[in-house]
Coordinates of N, CA and C and ligand atoms in Angstrom, one line a residue:
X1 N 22.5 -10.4 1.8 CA 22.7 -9.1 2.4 C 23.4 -8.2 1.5
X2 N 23.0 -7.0 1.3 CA 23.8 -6.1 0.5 C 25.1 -5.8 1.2
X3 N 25.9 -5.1 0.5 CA 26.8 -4.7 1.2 C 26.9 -3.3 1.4
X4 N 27.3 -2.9 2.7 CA 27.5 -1.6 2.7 C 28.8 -1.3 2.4
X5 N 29.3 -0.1 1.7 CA 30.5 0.6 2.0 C 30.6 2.3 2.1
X6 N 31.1 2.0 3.3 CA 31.4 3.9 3.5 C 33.0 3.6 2.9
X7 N 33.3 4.7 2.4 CA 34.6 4.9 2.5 C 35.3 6.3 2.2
X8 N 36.1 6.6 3.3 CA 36.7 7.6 3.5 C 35.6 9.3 3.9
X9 N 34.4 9.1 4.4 CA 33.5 10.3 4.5 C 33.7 10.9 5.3
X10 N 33.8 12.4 5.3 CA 33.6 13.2 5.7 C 32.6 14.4 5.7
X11 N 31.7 14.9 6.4 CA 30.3 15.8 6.7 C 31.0 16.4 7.7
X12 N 30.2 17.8 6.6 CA 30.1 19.2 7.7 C 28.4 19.4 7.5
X13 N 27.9 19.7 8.4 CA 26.9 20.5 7.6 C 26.5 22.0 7.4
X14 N 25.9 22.3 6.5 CA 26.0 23.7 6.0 C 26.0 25.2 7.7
X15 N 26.5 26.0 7.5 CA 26.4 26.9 8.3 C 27.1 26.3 9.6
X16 N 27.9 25.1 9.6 CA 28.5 24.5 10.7 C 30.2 24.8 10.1
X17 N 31.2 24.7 11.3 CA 32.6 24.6 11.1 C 32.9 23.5 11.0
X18 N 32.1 22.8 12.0 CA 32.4 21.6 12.6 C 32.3 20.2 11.6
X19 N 33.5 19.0 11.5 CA 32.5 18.4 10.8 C 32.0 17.2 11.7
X20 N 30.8 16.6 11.4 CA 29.9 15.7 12.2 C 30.4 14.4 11.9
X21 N 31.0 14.2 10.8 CA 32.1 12.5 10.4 C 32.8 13.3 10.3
X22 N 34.3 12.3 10.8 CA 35.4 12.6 10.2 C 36.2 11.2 9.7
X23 N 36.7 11.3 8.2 CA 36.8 9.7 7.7 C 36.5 8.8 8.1
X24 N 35.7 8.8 7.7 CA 34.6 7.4 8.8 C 34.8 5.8 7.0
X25 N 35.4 5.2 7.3 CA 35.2 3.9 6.5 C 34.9 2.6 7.5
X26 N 34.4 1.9 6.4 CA 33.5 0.7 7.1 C 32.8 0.2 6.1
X27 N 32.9 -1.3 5.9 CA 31.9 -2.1 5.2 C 31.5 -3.1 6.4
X28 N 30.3 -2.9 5.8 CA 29.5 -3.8 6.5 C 28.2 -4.8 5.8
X29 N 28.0 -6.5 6.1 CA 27.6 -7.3 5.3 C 26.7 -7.7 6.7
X30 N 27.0 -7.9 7.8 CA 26.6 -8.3 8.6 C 25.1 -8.3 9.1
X31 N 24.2 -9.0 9.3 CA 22.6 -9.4 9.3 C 21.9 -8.1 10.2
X32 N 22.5 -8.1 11.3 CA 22.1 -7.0 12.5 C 23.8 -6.5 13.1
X33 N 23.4 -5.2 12.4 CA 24.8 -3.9 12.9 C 23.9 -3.0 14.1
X34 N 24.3 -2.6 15.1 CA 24.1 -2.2 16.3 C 25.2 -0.7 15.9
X35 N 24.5 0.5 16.2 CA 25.4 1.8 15.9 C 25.1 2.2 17.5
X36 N 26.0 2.5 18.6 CA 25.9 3.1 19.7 C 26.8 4.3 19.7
X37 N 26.5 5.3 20.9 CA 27.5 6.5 20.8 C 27.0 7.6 21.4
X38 N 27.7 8.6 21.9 CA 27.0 9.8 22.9 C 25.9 10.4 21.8
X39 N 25.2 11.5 22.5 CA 24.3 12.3 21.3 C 25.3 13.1 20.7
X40 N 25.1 14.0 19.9 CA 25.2 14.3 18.9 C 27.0 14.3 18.1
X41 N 27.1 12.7 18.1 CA 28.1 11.9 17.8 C 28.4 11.4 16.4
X42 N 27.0 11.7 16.0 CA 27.2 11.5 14.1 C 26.8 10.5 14.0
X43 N 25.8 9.1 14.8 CA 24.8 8.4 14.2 C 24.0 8.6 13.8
X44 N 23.6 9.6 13.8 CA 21.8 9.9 12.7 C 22.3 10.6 11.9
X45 N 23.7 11.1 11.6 CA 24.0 11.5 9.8 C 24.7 10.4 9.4
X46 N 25.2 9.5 10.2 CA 26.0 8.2 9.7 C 24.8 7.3 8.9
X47 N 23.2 7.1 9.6 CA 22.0 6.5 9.4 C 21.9 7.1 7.7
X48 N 22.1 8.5 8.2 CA 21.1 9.2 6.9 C 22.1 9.0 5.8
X49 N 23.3 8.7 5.6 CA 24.2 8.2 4.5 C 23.3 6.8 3.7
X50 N 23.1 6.5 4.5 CA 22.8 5.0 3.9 C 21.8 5.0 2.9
X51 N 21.3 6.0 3.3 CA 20.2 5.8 2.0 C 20.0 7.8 0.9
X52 N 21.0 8.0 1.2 CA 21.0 9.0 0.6 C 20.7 10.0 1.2
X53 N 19.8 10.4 1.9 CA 19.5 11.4 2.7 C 20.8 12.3 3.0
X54 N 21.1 12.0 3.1 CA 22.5 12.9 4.0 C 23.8 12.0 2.6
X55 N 23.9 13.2 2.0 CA 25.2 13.2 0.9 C 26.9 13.7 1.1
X56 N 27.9 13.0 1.2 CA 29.0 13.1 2.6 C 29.6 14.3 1.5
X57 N 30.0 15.5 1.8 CA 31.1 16.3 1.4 C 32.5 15.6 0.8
X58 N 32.5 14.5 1.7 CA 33.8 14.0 1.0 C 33.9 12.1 1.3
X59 N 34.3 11.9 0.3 CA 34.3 10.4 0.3 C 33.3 9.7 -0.1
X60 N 32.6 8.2 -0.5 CA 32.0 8.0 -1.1 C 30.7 6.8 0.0
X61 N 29.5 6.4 -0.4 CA 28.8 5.2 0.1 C 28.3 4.4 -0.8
X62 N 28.5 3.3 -1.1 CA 27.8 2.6 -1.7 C 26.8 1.4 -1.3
X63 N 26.1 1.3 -1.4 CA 25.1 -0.2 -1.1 C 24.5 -1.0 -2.5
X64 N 25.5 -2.1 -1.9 CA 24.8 -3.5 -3.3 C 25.6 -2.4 -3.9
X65 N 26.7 -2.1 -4.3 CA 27.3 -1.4 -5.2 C 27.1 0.0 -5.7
X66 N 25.9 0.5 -5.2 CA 25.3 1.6 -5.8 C 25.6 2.9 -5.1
X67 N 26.0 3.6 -6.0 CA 26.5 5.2 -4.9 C 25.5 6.1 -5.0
X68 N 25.5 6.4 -3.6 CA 24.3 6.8 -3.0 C 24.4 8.6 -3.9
X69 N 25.4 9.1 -4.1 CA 25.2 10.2 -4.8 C 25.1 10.0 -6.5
X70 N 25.3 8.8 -7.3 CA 24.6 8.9 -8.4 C 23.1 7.9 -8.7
X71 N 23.3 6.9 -7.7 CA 21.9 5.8 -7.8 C 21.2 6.0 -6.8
X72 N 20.9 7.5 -6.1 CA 20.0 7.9 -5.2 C 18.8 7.8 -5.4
X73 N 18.3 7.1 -6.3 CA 16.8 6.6 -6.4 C 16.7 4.7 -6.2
X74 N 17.6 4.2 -6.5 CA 17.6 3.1 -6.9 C 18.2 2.1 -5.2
X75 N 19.2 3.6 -4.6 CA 19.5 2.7 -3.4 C 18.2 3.3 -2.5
X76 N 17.2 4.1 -2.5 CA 16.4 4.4 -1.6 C 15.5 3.4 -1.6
X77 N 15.3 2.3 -3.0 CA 14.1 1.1 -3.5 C 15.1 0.1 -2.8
X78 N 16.8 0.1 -2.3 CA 16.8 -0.9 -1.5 C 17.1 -0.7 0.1
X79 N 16.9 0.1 0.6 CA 17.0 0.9 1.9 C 15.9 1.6 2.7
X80 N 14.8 0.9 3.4 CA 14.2 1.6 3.9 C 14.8 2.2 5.3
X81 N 13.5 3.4 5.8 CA 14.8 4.2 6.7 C 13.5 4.3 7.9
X82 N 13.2 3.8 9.0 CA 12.6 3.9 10.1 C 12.8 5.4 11.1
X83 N 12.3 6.3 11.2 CA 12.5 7.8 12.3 C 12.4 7.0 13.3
X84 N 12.9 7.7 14.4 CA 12.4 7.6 15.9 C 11.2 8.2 16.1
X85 N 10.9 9.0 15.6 CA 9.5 9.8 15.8 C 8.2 9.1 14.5
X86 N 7.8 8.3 14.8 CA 6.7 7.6 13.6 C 5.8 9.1 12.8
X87 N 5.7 9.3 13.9 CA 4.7 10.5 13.2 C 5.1 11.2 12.2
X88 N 6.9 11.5 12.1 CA 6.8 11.7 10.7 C 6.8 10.9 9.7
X89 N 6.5 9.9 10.2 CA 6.1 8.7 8.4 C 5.2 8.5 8.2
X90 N 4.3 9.2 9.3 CA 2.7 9.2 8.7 C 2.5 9.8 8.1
X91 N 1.6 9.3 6.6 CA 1.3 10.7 6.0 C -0.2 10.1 5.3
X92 N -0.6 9.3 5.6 CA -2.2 9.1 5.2 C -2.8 9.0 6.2
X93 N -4.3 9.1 6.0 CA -5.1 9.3 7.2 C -5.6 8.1 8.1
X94 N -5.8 7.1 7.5 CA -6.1 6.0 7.7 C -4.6 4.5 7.4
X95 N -4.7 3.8 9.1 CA -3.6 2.6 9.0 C -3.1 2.0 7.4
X96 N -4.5 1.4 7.0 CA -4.4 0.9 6.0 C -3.6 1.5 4.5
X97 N -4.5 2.7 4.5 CA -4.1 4.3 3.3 C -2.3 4.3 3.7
X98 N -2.1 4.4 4.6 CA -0.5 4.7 5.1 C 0.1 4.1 4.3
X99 N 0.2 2.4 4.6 CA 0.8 1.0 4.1 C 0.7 1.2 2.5
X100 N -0.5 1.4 2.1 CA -0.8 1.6 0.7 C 0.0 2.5 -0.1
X101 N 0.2 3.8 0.6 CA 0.5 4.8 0.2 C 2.1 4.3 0.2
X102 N 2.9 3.2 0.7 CA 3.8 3.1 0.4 C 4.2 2.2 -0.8
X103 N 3.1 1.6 -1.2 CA 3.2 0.8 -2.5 C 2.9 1.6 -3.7
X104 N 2.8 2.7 -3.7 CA 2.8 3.5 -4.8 C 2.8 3.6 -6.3
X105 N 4.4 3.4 -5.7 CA 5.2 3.2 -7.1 C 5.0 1.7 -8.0
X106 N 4.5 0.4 -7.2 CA 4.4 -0.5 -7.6 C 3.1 -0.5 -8.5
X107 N 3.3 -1.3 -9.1 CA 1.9 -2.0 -10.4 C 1.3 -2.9 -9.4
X108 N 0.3 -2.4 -8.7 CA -0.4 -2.9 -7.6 C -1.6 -2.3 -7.6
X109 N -2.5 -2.9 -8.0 CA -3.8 -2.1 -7.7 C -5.2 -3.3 -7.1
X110 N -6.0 -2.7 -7.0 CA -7.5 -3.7 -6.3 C -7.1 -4.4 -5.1
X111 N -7.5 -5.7 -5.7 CA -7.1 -6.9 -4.8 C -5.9 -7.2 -4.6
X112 N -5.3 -6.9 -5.4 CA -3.4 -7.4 -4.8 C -3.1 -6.3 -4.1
X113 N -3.8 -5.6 -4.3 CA -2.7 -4.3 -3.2 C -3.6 -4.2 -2.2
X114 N -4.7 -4.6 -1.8 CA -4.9 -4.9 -0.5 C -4.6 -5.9 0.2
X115 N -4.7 -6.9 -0.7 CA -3.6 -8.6 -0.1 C -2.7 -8.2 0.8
X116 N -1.8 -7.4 0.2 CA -0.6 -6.8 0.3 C -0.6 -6.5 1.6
X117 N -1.6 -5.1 1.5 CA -1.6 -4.3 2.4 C -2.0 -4.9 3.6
X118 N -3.2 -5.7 3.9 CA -3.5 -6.7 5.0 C -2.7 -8.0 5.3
X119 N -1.6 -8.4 4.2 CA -0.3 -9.0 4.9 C 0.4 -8.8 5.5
X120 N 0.4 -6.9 5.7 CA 1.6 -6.2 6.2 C 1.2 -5.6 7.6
X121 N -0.5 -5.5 7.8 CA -0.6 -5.3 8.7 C -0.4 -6.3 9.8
X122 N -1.2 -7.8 9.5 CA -1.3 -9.1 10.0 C 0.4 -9.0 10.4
X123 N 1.4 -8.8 9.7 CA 2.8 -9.3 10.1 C 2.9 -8.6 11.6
X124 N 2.3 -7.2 11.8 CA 2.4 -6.5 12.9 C 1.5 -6.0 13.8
X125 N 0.5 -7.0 13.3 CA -0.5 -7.4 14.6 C -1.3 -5.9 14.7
X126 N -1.3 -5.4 13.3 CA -2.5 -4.3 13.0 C -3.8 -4.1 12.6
X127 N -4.2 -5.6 11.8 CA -4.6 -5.9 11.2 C -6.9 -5.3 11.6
X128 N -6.9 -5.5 12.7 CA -7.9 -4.8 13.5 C -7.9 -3.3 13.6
X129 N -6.9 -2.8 13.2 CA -6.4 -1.0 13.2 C -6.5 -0.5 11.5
X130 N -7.1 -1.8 10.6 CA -6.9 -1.0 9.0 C -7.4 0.4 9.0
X131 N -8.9 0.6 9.1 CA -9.3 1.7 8.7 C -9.2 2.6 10.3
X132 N -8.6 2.2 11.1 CA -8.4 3.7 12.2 C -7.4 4.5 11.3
X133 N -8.1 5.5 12.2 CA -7.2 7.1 12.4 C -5.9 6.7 12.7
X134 N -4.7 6.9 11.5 CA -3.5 6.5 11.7 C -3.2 7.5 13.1
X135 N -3.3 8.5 13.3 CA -2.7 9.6 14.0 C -3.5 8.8 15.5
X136 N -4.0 8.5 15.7 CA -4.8 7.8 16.8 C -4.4 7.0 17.4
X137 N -3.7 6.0 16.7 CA -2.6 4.9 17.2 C -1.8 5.3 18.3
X138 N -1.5 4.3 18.9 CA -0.6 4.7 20.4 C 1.0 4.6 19.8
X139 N 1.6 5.3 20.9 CA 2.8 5.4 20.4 C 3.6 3.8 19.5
X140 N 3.5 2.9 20.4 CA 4.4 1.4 20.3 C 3.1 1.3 18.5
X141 N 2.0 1.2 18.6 CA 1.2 1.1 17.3 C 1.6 1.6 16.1
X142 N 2.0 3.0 16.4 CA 2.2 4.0 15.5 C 3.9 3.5 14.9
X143 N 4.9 3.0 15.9 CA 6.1 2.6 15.2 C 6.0 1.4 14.7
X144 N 4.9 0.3 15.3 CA 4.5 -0.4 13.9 C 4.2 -0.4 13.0
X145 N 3.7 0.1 12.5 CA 2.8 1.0 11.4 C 4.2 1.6 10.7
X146 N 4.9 2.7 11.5 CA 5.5 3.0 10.6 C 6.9 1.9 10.3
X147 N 7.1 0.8 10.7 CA 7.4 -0.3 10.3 C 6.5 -1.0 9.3
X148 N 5.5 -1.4 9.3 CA 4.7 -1.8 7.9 C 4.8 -1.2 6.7
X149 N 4.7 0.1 7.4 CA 4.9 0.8 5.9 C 6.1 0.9 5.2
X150 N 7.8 0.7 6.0 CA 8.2 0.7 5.4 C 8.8 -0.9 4.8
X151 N 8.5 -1.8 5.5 CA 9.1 -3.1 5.3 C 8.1 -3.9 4.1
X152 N 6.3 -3.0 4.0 CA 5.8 -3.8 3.2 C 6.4 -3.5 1.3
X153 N 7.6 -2.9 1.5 CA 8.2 -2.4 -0.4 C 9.4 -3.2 -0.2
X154 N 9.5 -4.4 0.5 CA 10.6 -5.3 0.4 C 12.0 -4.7 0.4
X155 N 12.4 -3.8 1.7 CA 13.7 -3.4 1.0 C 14.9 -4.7 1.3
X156 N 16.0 -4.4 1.4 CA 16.9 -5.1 1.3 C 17.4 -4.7 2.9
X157 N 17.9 -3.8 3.1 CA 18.2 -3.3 4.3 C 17.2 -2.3 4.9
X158 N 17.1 -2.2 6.0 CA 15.8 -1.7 7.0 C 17.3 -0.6 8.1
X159 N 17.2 0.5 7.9 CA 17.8 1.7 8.9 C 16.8 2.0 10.0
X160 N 17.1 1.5 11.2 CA 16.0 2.5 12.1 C 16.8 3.2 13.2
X161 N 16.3 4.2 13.1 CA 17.3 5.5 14.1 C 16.2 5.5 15.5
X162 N 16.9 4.3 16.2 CA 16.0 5.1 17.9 C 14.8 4.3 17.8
X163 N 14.2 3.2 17.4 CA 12.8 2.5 17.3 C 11.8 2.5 18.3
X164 N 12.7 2.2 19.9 CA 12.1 2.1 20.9 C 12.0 3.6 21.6
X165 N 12.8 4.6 21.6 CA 13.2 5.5 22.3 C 11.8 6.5 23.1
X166 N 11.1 6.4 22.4 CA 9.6 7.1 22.2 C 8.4 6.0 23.2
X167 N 9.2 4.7 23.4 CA 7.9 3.8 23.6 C 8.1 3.2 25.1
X168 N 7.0 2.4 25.7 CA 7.6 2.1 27.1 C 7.8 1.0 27.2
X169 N 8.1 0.2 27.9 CA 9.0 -0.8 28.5 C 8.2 -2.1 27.1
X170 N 6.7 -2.1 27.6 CA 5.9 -3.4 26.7 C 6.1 -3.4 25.3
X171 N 6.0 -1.7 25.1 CA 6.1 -1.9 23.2 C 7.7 -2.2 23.1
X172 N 8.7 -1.1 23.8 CA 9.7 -1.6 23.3 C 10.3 -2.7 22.9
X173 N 9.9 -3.7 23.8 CA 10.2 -5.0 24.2 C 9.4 -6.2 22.2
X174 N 8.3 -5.6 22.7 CA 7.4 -5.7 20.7 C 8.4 -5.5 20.0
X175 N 8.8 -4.2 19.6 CA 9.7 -3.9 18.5 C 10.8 -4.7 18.9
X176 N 11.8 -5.0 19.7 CA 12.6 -5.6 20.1 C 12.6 -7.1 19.4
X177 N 11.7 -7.7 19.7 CA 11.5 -8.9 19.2 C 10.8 -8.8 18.0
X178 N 10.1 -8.3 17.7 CA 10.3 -8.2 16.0 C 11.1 -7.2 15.2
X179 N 11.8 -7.0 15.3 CA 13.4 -6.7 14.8 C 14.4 -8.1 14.6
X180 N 14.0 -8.3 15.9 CA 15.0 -9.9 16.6 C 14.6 -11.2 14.7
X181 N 13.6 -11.1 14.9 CA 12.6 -11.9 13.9 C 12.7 -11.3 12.2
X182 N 13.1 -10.1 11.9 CA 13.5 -10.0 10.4 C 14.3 -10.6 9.7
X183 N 13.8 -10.5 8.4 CA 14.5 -11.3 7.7 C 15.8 -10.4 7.2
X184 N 15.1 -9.4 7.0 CA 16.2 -8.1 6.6 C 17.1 -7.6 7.2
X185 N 18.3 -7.2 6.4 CA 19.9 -6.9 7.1 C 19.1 -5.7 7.6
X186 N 19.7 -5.1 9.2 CA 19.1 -4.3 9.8 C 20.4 -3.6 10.5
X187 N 20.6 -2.4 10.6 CA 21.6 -1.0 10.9 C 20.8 -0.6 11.8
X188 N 20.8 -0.4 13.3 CA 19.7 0.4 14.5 C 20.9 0.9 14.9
X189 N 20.4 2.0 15.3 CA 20.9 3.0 15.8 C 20.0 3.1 17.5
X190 N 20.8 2.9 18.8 CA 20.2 3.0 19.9 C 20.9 3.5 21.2
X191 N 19.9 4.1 22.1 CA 20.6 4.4 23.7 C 19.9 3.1 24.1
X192 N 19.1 2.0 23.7 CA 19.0 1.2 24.6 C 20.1 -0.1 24.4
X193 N 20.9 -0.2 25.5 CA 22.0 -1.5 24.9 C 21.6 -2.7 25.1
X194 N 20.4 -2.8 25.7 CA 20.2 -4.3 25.6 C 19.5 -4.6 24.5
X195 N 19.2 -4.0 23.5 CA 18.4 -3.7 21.8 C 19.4 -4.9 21.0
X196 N 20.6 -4.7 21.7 CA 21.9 -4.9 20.5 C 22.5 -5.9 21.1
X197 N 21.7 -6.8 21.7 CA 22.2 -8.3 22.6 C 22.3 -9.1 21.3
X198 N 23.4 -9.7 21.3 CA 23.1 -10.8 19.9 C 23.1 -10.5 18.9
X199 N 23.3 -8.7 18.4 CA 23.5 -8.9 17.2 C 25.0 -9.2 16.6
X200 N 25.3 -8.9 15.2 CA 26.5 -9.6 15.1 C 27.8 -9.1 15.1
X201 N 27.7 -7.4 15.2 CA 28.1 -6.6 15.0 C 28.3 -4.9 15.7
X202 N 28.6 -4.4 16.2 CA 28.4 -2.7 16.7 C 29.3 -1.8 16.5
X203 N 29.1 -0.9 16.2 CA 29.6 -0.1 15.8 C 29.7 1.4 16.8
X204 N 30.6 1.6 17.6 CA 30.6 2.4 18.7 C 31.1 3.9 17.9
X205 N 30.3 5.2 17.8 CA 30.7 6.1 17.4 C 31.0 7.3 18.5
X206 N 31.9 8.1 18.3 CA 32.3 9.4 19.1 C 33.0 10.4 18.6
X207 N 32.4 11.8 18.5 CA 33.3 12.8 17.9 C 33.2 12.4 16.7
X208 N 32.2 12.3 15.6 CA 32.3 11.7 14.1 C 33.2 10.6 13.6
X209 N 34.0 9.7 14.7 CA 34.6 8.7 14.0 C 34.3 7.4 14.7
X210 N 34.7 6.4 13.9 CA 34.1 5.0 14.5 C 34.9 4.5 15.7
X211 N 35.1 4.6 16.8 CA 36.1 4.3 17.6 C 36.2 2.8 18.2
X212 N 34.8 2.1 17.7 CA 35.1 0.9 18.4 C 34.0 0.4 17.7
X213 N 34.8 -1.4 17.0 CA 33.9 -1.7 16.1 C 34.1 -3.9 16.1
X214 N 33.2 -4.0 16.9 CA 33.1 -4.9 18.1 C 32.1 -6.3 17.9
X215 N 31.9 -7.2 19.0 CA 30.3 -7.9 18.8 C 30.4 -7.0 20.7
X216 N 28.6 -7.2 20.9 CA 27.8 -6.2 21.3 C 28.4 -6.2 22.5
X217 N 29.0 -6.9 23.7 CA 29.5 -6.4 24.8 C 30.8 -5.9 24.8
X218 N 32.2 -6.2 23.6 CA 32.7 -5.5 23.9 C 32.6 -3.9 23.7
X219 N 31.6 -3.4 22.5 CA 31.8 -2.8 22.2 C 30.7 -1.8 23.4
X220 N 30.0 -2.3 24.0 CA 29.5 -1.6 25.1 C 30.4 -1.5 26.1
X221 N 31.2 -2.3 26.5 CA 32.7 -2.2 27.4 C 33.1 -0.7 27.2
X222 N 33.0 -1.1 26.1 CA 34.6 0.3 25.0 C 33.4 1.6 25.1
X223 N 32.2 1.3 25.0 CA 31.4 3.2 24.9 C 31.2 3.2 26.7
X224 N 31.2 2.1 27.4 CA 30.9 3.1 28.9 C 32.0 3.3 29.3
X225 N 33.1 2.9 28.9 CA 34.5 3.5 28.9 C 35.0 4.9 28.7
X226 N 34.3 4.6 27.6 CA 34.4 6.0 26.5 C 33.8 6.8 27.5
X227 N 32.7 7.3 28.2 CA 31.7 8.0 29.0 C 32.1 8.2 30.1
X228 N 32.8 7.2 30.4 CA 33.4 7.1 32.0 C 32.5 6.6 32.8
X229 N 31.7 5.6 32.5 CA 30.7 5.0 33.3 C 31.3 3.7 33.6
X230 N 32.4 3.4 33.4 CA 32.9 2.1 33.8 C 32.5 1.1 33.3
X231 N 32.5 0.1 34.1 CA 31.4 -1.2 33.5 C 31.0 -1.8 34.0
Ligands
ATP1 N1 20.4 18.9 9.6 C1 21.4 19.3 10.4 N2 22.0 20.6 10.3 C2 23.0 21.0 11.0 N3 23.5 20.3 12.0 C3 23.1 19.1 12.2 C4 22.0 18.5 11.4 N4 21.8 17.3 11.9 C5 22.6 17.1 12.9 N5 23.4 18.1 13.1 C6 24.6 18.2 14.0 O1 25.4 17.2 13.8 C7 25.9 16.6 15.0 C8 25.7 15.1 15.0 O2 24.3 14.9 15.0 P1 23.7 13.4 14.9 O3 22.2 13.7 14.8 O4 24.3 12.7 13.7 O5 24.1 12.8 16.3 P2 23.6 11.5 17.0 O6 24.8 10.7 17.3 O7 22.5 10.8 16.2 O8 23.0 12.0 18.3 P3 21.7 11.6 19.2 O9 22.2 10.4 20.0 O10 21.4 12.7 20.1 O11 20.6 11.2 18.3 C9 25.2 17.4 16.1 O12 26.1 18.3 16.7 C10 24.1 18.0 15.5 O13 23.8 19.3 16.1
MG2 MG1 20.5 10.5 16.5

């Protein structure tokens, strides 16, 4: 497992007073980290740290050693980053083209890169969907997909912001259990709390700082607390 380290960050973002972290530190090694917290609490710029996307004003991140503001190419080859909305990781026309289009950068051509590519679908039971219309896919399809695409470039760590949020009870439940089933250290970010049964780790955010940092029921105790929903 890589290691993550935040340490000491703080984010504003531009044209805002406000900042969205406030010294937020935290390493984390742990297999499955669970990020919970009101909306707009500073998990999806907490997410977007990890892999560079989101560069903190102040303080530093590293993963597997690497700071995300000078080895921002190098930690994005070990960090893939899952949307809640798949459709923006679509960007080829066809299932297959998608998956492909994320092997790119690799010395992969012909037959190995379609090996490849039809291992990645088979992992996620797409394998019948190669040449559809990526955009055609149903929603729970489409976050597979954009799970293939990004898990078939072997990252190290897999970020997904919201996986199920978009899907209904049966896909959820899919992604759910193949999440449960990776091999890869995994950071989710979710409003569903039963997502984060068992994992090893949670991370309860509010007002940009970590306020509770738990395994998964207490730290759901500590956010419906936090809400006033009791428990
Ligand atoms: N690109 C951006 N530019 C300006 N402000 C932003 C940007 N992204 C997020 N914010 C602001 O930062 C704050 C925290 O947002 P963030 O998306 O990190 O919250 P969140 O915890 O993921 O919320 P949610 O549960 O609704 O997804 C919000 O007030 C939001 O409006
Ligand atoms: Mg968010």
């Amino acid at each position: 497992m890589p290691l993550i380290e935040v340490e000491a960050v703080s984010h504003t973002y531009p044209a805002q007073s406000r900042p969205v972290l406030r010294d937020v530190t935290v390493e984390l090694n742990e297999r499955r980290v669970g990020v919970i917290g009101a909306n707009g609490s500073g998990k999806s710029t907490f997410a977007r740290l990890l892999n560079g996307l989101v560069l903190p004003d102040r303080g530093t991140v590293r993963i597997d050693g690497l700071d995300t503001r000078r080895d921002g190419k190098r930690v994005r080859q070990l960090v893939g980053f899952c949307f809640t909305d798949p459709d923006a990781q679509i960007v080829m026309p066809t299932v297959a083209e998608d998956v492909a289009f994320s092997l790119r950068r690799r010395q992969l051509q012909g037959r190995a890169l379609a090996d490849r590519v039809a291992e990645a679908l088979r992992r996620f039971g797409l394998e019948r969907h190669a040449d559809h219309p990526a955009h055609l896919l149903s929603g729970g399809q489409k976050q597979l997909l954009a799970l293939a695409s990004v898990l078939v470039t072997e990252p190290a760590l897999v970020v997904m912001d919201e996986p199920t949020t978009l899907l209904d009870l049966r896909n959820a439940r899919l992604i759910a259990d193949l999440v449960a089933g990776l091999d890869e250290q995994v950071v989710l970010l979710t409003h569903h709390l039963d997502l984060i049964d068992g994992f090893d780790r949670v991370l309860v955010f509010d007002d940009g700082r970590i306020v509770a940092d738990d395994r998964p029921a207490s730290a759901v105790t500590a956010y419906r607390q936090l809400i006033g929903a009791g428990r």
